[in-house]
Coordinates of C-alpha atoms in Angstrom, one line a residue:
Chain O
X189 CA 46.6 11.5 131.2
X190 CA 44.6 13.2 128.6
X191 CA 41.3 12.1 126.9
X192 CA 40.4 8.4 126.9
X193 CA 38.5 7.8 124.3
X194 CA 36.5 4.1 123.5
X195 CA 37.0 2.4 120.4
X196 CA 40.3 1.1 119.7
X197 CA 40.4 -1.0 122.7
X198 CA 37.0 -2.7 122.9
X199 CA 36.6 -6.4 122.3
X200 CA 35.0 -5.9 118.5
X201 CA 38.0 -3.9 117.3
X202 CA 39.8 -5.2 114.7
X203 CA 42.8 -3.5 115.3
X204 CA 42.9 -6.2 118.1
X205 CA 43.1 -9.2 115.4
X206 CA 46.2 -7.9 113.7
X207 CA 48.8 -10.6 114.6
X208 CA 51.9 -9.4 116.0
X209 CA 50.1 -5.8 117.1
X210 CA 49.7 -4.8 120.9
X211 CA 47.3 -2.5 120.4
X212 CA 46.3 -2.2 124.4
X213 CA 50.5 -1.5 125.5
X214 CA 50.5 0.7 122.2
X215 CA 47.1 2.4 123.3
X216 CA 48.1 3.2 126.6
X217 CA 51.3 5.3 125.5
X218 CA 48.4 8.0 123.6
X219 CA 46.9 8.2 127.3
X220 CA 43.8 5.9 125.4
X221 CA 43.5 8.4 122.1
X222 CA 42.3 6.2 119.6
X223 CA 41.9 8.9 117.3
X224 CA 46.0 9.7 117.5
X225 CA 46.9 5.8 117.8
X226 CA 45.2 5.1 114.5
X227 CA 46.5 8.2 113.4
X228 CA 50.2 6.5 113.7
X229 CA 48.9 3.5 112.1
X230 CA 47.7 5.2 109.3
X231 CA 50.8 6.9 108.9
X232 CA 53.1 3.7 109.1
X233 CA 51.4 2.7 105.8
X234 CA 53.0 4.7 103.8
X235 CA 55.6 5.0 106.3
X236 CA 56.7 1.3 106.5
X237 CA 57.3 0.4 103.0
X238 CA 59.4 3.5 102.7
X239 CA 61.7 3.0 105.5
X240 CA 62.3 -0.8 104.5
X241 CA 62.7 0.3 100.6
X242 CA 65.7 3.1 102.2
X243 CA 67.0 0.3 104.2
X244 CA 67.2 -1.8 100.8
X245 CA 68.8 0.5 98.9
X246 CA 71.3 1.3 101.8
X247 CA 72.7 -1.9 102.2
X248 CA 72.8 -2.5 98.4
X249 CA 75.3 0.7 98.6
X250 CA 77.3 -0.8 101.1
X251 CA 76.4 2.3 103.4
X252 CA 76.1 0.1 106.6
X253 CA 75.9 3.0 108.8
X254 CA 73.2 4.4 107.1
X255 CA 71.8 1.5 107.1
X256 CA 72.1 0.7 111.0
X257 CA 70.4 4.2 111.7
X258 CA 67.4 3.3 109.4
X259 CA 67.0 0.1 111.3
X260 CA 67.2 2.0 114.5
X261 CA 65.0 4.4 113.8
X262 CA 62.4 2.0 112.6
X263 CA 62.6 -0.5 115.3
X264 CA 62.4 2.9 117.7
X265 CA 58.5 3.6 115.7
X266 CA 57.1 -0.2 115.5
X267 CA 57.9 -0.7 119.0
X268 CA 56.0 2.1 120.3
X269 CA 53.6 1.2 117.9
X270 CA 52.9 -2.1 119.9
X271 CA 54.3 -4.0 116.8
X272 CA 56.3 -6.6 118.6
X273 CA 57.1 -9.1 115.6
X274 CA 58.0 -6.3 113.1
X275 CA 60.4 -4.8 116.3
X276 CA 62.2 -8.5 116.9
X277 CA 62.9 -9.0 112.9
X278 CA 64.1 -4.9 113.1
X279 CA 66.2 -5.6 116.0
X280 CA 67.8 -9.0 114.8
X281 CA 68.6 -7.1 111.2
X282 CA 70.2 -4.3 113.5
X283 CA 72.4 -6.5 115.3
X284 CA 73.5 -8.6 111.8
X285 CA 74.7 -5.3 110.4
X286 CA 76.3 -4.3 113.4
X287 CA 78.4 -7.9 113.6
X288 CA 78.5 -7.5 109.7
X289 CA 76.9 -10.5 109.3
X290 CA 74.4 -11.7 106.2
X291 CA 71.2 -9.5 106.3
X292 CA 68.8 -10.8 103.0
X293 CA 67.3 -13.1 105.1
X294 CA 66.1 -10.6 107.8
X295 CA 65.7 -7.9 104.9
X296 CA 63.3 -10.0 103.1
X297 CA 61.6 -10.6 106.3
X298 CA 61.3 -7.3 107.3
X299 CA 60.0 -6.4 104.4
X300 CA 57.8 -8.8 104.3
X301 CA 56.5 -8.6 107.9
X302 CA 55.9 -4.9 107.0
X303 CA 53.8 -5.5 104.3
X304 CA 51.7 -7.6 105.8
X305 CA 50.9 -5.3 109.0
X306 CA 50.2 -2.4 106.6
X307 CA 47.4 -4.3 104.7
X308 CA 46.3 -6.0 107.9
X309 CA 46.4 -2.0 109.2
X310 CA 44.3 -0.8 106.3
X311 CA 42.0 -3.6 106.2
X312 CA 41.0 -2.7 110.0
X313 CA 41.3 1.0 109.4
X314 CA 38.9 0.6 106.8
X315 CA 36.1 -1.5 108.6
X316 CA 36.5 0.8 111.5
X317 CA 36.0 3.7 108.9
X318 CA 32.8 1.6 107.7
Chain V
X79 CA 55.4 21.5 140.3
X80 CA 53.8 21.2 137.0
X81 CA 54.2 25.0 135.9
X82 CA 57.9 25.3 137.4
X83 CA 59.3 21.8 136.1
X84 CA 60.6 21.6 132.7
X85 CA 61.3 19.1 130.7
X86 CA 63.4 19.0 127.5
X87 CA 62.9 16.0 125.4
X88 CA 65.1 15.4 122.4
X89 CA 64.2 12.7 119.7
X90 CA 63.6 12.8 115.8
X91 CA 60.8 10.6 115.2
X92 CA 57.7 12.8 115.8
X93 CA 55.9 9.8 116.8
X94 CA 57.9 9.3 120.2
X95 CA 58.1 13.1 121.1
X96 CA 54.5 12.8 121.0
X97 CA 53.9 9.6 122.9
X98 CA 56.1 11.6 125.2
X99 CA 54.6 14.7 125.8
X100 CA 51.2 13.0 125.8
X101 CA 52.8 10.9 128.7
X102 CA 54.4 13.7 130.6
X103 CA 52.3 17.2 130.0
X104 CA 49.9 16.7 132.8
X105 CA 52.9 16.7 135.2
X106 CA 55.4 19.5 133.7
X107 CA 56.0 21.9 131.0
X108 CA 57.5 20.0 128.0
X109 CA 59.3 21.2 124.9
X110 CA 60.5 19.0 122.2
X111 CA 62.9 19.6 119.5
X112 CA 64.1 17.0 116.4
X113 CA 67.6 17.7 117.0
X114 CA 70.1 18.1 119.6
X115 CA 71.3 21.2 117.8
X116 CA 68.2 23.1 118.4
X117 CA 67.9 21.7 122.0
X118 CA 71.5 23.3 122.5
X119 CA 70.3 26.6 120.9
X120 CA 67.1 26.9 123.0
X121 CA 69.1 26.2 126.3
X122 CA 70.6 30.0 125.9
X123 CA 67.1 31.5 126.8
X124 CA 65.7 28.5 128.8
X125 CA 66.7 26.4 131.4
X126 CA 65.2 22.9 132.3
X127 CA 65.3 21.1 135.0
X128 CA 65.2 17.3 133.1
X129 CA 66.4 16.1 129.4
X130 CA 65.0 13.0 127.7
X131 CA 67.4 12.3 124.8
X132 CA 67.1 9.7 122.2
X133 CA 70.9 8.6 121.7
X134 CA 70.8 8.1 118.1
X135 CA 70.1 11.5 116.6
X136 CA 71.1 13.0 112.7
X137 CA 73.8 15.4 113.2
X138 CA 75.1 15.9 117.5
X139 CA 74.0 12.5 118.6
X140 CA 72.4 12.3 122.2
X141 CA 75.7 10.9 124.3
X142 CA 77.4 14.3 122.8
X143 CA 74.8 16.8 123.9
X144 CA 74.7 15.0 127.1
X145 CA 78.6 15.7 126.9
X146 CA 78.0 19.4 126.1
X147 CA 75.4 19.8 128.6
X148 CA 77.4 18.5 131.7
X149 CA 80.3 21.3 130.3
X150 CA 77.9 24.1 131.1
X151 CA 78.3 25.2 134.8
X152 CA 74.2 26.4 134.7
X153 CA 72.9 22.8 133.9
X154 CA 76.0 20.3 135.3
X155 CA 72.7 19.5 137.9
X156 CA 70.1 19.1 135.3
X157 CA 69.5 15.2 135.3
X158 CA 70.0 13.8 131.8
X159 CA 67.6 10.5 130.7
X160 CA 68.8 9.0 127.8
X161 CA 66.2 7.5 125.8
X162 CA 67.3 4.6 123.4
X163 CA 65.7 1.8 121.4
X164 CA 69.1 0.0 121.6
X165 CA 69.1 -2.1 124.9
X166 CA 72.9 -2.8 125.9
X167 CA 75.0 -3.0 128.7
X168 CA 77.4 -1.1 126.4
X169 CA 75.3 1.3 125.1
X170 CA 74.1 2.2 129.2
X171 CA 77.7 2.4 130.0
X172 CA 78.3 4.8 127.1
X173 CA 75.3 6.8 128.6
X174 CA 77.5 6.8 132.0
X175 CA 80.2 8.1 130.6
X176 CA 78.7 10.9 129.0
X177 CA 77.3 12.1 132.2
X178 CA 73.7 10.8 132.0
X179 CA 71.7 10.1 135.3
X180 CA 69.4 7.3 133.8
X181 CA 68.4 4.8 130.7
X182 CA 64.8 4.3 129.4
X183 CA 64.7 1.9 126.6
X184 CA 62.1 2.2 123.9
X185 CA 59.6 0.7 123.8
X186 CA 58.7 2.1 127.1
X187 CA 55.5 1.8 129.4
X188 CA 54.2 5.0 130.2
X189 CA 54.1 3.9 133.8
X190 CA 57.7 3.6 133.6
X191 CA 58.4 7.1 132.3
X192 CA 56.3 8.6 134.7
X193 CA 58.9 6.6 137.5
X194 CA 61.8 8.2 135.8
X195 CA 59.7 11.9 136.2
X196 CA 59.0 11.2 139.4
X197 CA 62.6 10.4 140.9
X198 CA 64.1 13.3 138.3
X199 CA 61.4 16.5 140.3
X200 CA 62.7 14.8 143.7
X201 CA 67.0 15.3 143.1
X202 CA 66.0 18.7 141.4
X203 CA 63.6 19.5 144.3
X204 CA 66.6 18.1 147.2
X205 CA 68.9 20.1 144.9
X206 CA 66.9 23.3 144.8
X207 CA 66.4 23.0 148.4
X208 CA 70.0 22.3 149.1
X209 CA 71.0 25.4 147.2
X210 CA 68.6 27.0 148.9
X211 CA 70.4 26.5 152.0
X212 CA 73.7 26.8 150.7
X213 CA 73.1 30.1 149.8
X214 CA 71.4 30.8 153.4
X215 CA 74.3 29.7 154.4
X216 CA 76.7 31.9 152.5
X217 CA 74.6 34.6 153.4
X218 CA 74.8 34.7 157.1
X219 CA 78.7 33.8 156.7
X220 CA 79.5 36.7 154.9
X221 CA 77.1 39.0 157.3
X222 CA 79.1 37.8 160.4
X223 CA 82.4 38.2 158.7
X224 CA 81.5 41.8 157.7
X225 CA 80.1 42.2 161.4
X226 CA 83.2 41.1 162.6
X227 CA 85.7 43.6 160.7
X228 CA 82.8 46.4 161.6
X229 CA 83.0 45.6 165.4
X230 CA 86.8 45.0 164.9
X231 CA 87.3 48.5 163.8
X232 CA 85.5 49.8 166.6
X233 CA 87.1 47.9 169.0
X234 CA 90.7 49.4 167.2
X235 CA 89.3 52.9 167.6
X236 CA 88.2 52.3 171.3
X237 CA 91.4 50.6 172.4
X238 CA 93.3 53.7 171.1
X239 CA 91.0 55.8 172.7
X240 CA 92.2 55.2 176.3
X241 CA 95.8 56.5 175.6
X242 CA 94.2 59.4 173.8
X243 CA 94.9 63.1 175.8
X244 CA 93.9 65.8 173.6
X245 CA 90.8 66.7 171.9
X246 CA 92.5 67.4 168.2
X247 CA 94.0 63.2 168.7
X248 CA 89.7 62.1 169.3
X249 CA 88.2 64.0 167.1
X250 CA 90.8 62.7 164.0
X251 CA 90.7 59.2 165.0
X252 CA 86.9 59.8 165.1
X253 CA 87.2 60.8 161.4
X254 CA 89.5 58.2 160.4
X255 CA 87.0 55.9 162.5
X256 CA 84.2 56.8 160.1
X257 CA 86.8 56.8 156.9
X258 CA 87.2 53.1 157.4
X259 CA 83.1 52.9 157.6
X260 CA 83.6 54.1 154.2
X261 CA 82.0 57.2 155.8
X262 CA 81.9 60.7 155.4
X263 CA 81.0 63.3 158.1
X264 CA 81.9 65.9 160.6
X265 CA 83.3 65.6 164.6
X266 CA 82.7 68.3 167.0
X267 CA 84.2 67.7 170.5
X268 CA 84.2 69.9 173.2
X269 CA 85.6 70.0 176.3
X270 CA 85.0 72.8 179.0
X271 CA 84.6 76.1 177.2
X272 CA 86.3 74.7 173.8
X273 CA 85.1 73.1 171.0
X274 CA 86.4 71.3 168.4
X275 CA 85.2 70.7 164.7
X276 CA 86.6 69.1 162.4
X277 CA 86.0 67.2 159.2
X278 CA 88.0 65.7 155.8
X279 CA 87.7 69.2 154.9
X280 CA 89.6 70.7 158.1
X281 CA 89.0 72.3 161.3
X282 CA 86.8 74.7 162.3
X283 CA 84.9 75.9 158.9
X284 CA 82.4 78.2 159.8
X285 CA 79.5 76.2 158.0
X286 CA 80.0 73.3 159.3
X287 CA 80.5 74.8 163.0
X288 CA 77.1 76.5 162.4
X289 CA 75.5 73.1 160.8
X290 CA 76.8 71.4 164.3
X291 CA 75.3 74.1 166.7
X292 CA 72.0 73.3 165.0
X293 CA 72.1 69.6 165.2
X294 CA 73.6 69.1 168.2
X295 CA 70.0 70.6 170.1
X296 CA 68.0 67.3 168.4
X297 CA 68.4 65.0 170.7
X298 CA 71.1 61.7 170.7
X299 CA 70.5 60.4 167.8
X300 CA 67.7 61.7 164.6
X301 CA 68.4 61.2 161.3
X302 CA 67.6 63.4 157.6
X303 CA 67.6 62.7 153.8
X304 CA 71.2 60.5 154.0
X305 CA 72.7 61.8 157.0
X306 CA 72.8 60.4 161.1
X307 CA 73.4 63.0 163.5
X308 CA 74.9 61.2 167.3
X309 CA 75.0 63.9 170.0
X310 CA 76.2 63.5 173.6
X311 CA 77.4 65.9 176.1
X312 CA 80.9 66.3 174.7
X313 CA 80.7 65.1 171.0
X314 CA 78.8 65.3 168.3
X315 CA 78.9 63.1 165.4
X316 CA 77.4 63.9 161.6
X317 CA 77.3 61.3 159.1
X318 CA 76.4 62.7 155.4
X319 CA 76.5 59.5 153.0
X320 CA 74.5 56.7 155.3
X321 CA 74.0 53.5 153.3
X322 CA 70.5 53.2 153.1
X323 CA 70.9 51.4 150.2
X324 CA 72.2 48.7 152.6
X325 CA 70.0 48.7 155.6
X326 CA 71.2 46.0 157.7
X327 CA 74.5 47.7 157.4
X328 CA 73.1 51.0 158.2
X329 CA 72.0 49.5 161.2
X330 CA 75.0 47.8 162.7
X331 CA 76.7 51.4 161.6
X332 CA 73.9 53.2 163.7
X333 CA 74.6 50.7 166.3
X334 CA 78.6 51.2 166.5
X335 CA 78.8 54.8 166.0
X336 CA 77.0 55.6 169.3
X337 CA 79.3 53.3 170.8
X338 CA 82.4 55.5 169.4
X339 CA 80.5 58.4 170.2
X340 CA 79.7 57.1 173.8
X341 CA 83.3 56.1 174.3
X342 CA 84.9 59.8 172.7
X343 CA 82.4 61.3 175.9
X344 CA 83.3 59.4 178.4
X345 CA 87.3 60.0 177.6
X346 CA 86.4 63.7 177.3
X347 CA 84.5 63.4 180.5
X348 CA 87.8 61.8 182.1
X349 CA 90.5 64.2 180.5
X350 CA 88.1 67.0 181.9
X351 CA 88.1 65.3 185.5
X352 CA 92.1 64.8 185.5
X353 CA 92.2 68.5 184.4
X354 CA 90.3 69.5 187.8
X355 CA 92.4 67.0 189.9
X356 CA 95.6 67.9 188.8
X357 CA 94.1 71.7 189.3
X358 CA 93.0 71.3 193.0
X359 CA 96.5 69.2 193.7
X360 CA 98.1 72.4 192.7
X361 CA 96.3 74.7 194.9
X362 CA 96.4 72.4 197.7
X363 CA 100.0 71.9 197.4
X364 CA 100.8 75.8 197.0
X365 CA 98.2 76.1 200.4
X366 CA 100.2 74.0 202.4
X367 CA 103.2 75.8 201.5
X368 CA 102.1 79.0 202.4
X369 CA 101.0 77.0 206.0
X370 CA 104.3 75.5 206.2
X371 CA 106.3 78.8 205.6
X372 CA 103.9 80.7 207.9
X373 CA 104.4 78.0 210.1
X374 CA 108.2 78.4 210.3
X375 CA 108.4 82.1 210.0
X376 CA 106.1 82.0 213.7
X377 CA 108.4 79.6 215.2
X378 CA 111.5 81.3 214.5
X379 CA 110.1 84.8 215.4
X380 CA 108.6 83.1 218.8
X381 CA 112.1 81.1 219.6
X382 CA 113.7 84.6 219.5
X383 CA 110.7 86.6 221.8
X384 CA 111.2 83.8 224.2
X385 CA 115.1 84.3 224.1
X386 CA 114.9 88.0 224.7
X387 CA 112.8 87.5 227.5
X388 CA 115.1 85.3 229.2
X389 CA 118.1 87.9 228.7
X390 CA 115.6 90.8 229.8
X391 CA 114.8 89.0 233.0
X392 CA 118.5 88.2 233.6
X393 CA 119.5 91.5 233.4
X394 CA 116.5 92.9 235.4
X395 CA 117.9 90.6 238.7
X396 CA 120.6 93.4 238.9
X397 CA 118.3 96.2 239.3
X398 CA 115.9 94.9 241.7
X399 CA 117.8 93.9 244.5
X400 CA 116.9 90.3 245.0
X401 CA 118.2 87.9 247.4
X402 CA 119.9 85.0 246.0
X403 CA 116.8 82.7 246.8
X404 CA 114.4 85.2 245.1
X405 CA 116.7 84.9 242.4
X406 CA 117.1 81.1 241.7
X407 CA 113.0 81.1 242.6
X408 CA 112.9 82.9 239.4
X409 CA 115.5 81.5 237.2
X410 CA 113.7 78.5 238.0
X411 CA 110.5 79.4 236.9
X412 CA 111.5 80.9 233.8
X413 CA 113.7 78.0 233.0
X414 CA 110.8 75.6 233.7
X415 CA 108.4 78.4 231.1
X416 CA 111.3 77.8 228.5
X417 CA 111.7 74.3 228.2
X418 CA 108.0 73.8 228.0
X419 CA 107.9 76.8 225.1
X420 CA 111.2 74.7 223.4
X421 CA 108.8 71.3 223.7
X422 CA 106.2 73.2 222.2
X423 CA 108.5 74.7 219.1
X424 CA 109.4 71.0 218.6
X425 CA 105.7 70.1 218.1
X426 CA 105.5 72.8 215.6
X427 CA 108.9 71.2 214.0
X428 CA 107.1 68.2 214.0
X429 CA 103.9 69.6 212.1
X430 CA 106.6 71.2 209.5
X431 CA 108.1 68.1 208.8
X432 CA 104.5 66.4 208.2
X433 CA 103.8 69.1 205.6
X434 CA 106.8 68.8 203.6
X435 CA 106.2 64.6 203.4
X436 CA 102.6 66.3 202.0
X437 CA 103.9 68.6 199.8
X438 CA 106.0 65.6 198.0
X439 CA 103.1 63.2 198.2
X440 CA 100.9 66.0 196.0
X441 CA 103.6 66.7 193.5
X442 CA 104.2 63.1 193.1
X443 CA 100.5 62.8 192.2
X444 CA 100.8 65.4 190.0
X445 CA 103.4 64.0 188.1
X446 CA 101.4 61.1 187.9

């Protein structure tokens, strides 16, 4: 199942620390390729922020479709990520547009939730870098 | 199974196509594409034998392609395996409807996906091998109907042949025999001193005659370039356009034509033999006849001879002077030499009367 490679999963990692990341499950799914796994986290970064900001900005328009699809899509990318909070706040804004329910409060979680994991994200990346 | 199992996965977050395909590769050949449209358009030159689709999808979502995909006679087998981040019963039923085989929900464990692999390669191997068979099947069900008509024609041609009587009537229902074959050819019978050939072309062309007289010397059956010669005693059989093309049907043909050809001796043979019978009942009939005729001419000529005796004896009493005892002596014994001659003339009306019952019994047969 293609190169294992050590790092990411050892006991000193602090990829492991992050609250709310599963970085063994998440790990597993890149065969053990540390090197693409953080590759994914690195990308989420930017990636993230963006997603929740067109999220934002489609419910603000009243686009609730679009809106459902961004959702989707992101709670499709933090799950395999091994990002189990960020997945149940995605999945619980999902199903509030879907039943047009209120959505601030999970919006403002999300968001929040997602800016959190990118600076705990970079803050590992960066002493693993180090 | 690796190199012959492909796998089309359909999703457009890169991320997931390449958790995938990291997941998968070491078991199959995997292609990915970021929409459903450019899965549809690669599905003219490929064909897969598993989808993974992500249900949500810009553009054609996954439940749609699934839809398309089950329209297609070439991949209504190919299991479909949605893939979907959205986890409910209605959502799996929507996946039913469209004609997908199975639900993974994301996020998945890569043991999981490897299950789904694993069950997909064993229905497309059970349906590879059952189509396999199928077409086995189909196979030996047309040869033994085509067998069938093939022997059927032959046994037509040889139930004719037993109320055939002329050597013109075999050697065209040979031709039309080898017309139905889709077969073209020449027939040469021969029969006694006369011999027969004829072809689609007509009867007797001097090529063809001289083409026969050569053949005919090599042996029952040798073949050249397309053609199958058959020779026995009293037929000879050319075939010009053999199927080799088609060799199992080149050899049933082999196989019924010397059967025809067999049969067209044989019933030459037989017409020959009833020739010679009816021949020989002829002569012998004429023969007895003759014996019969002869026969009654001597009886008549020896009934008078005996009756002229008696008067010349008679008549000679006068001039010898006998006494009346010597006379009666004599009468006697000439009367006693008489009836014994008339008991012997009966005999020989006897034997008449026994030839004539023969001479019917022989043109009877002859009639026959």
């Amino acid at each position: 199942m293609g190169i294992q490679q050590e790092g990411a999963s050892e006991p000193g990692n602090p990829l492991l620390a992050i609250r709310g990341l599963h970085t063994k499950e998440a790990l597993a799914r890149f065969a053990g390729d540390a090197n693409r796994y953080q590759h994914w986290l690195a990308e989420f970064i930017t990636h993230g922020p963006a997603a929740t900001a067109q999220i934002r900005e489609a419910i603000a328009h009243g686009t609730r479709d679009t809106a459902i699809g961004l959702v989707h899509s992101l709670k499709g990318r933090v799950g395999m990520l091994g990002m189990s909070e960020l997945h149940s706040i995605a999945l619980s804004l999902e199903v509030s547009l879907r039943n047009h329910e209120p959505t601030a409060l999970w919006l403002e979680e999300l968001e929040r939730t997602t800016t959190e994991m990118c600076q705990d994200i970079a803050s590992a990346l960066a002493v693993s870098a180090g | 199974m690796r190199e012959s199992f492909r796998v089309f996965v359909v999703d457009d977050d890169p991320l997931v196509l390449e958790i995938i395909t990291t997941i998968l590769e070491p078991d199959c050949h995997i292609r990915t594409f970021d929409s459903a449209e450019a899965c549809w358009e690669a599905m003219d030159s490929i064909r897969p034998d598993l989808f993974f689709l992500d249900v949500s999808l810009p553009g054609m979502d996954g439940f749609t392609l699934c839809r398309n995909i089950k329209t297609k006679p070439e991949h209504r087998q190919t299991p479909v395996i949605f893939v979907s981040a959205h986890d409910t019963i209605e959502e799996r039923i929507r996946g039913y409807d469209a004609g997908g085989e199975d639900f993974i929900v994301k996020p998945f464990e890569p043991e999981e996906l490897l299950r789904k692999l694993r069950v997909a390669q064993n229905i497309v191997l059970s349906q590879r091998s059952l189509a396999e068979q199928v077409r086995e099947a189909e196979q030996l069900s047309s040869l033994v109907m085509a067998s069938m008509d093939e022997t059927g024609i032959l046994l037509q041609f040889m139930s004719k042949l037993i109320a055939m009587d002329s050597q013109r009537e075999i050697a065209d229902e040979l031709l039309e025999l080898l017309r139905r074959y889709r077969l073209d050819g020449v027939v040469q019978t021969r029969a006694g001193d006369q011999a027969l050939t004829v072809s689609a072309a007509g009867v007797d062309l001097p090529l063809e005659v001289a083409i026969i007289e050569h053949v005919r010397k090599q042996g029952r059956i040798f073949e050249f370039s397309r053609r199958s010669v058959h020779n026995f005693e009293r037929v000879t059989l050319m075939i010009n356009n053999l199927p080799l093309e088609d060799p199992d049907y080149c050899g049933r043909l082999r196989d019924h034509l010397s059967v025809a050809a067999q049969g067209v001796d044989s019933r030459l043979k037989a017409m020959q033999d009833e020739q010679g019978i009816q021949s020989a009942l002829t002569s012998v009939n004429n023969t007895l006849r003759e014996l019969r005729d002869a026969h009654q001419r001597n009886a008549a000529d020896s009934t008078l001879l005996i009756n002229a005796l008696q008067d010349t004896l008679l008549n000679s009493f006068y001039k010898l002077g006998l006494t009346d005892n010597q006379e009666r002596f004599l009468q006697n014994m000439v009367s006693d030499f008489m009836a014994r001659m008339a008991e012997l003339l009966n005999r020989g009306l006897h034997t008449q009367e026994t030839l004539q019952r023969l001479n019917d019994r022989l043109e009877q047969l002859r009639s026959c």
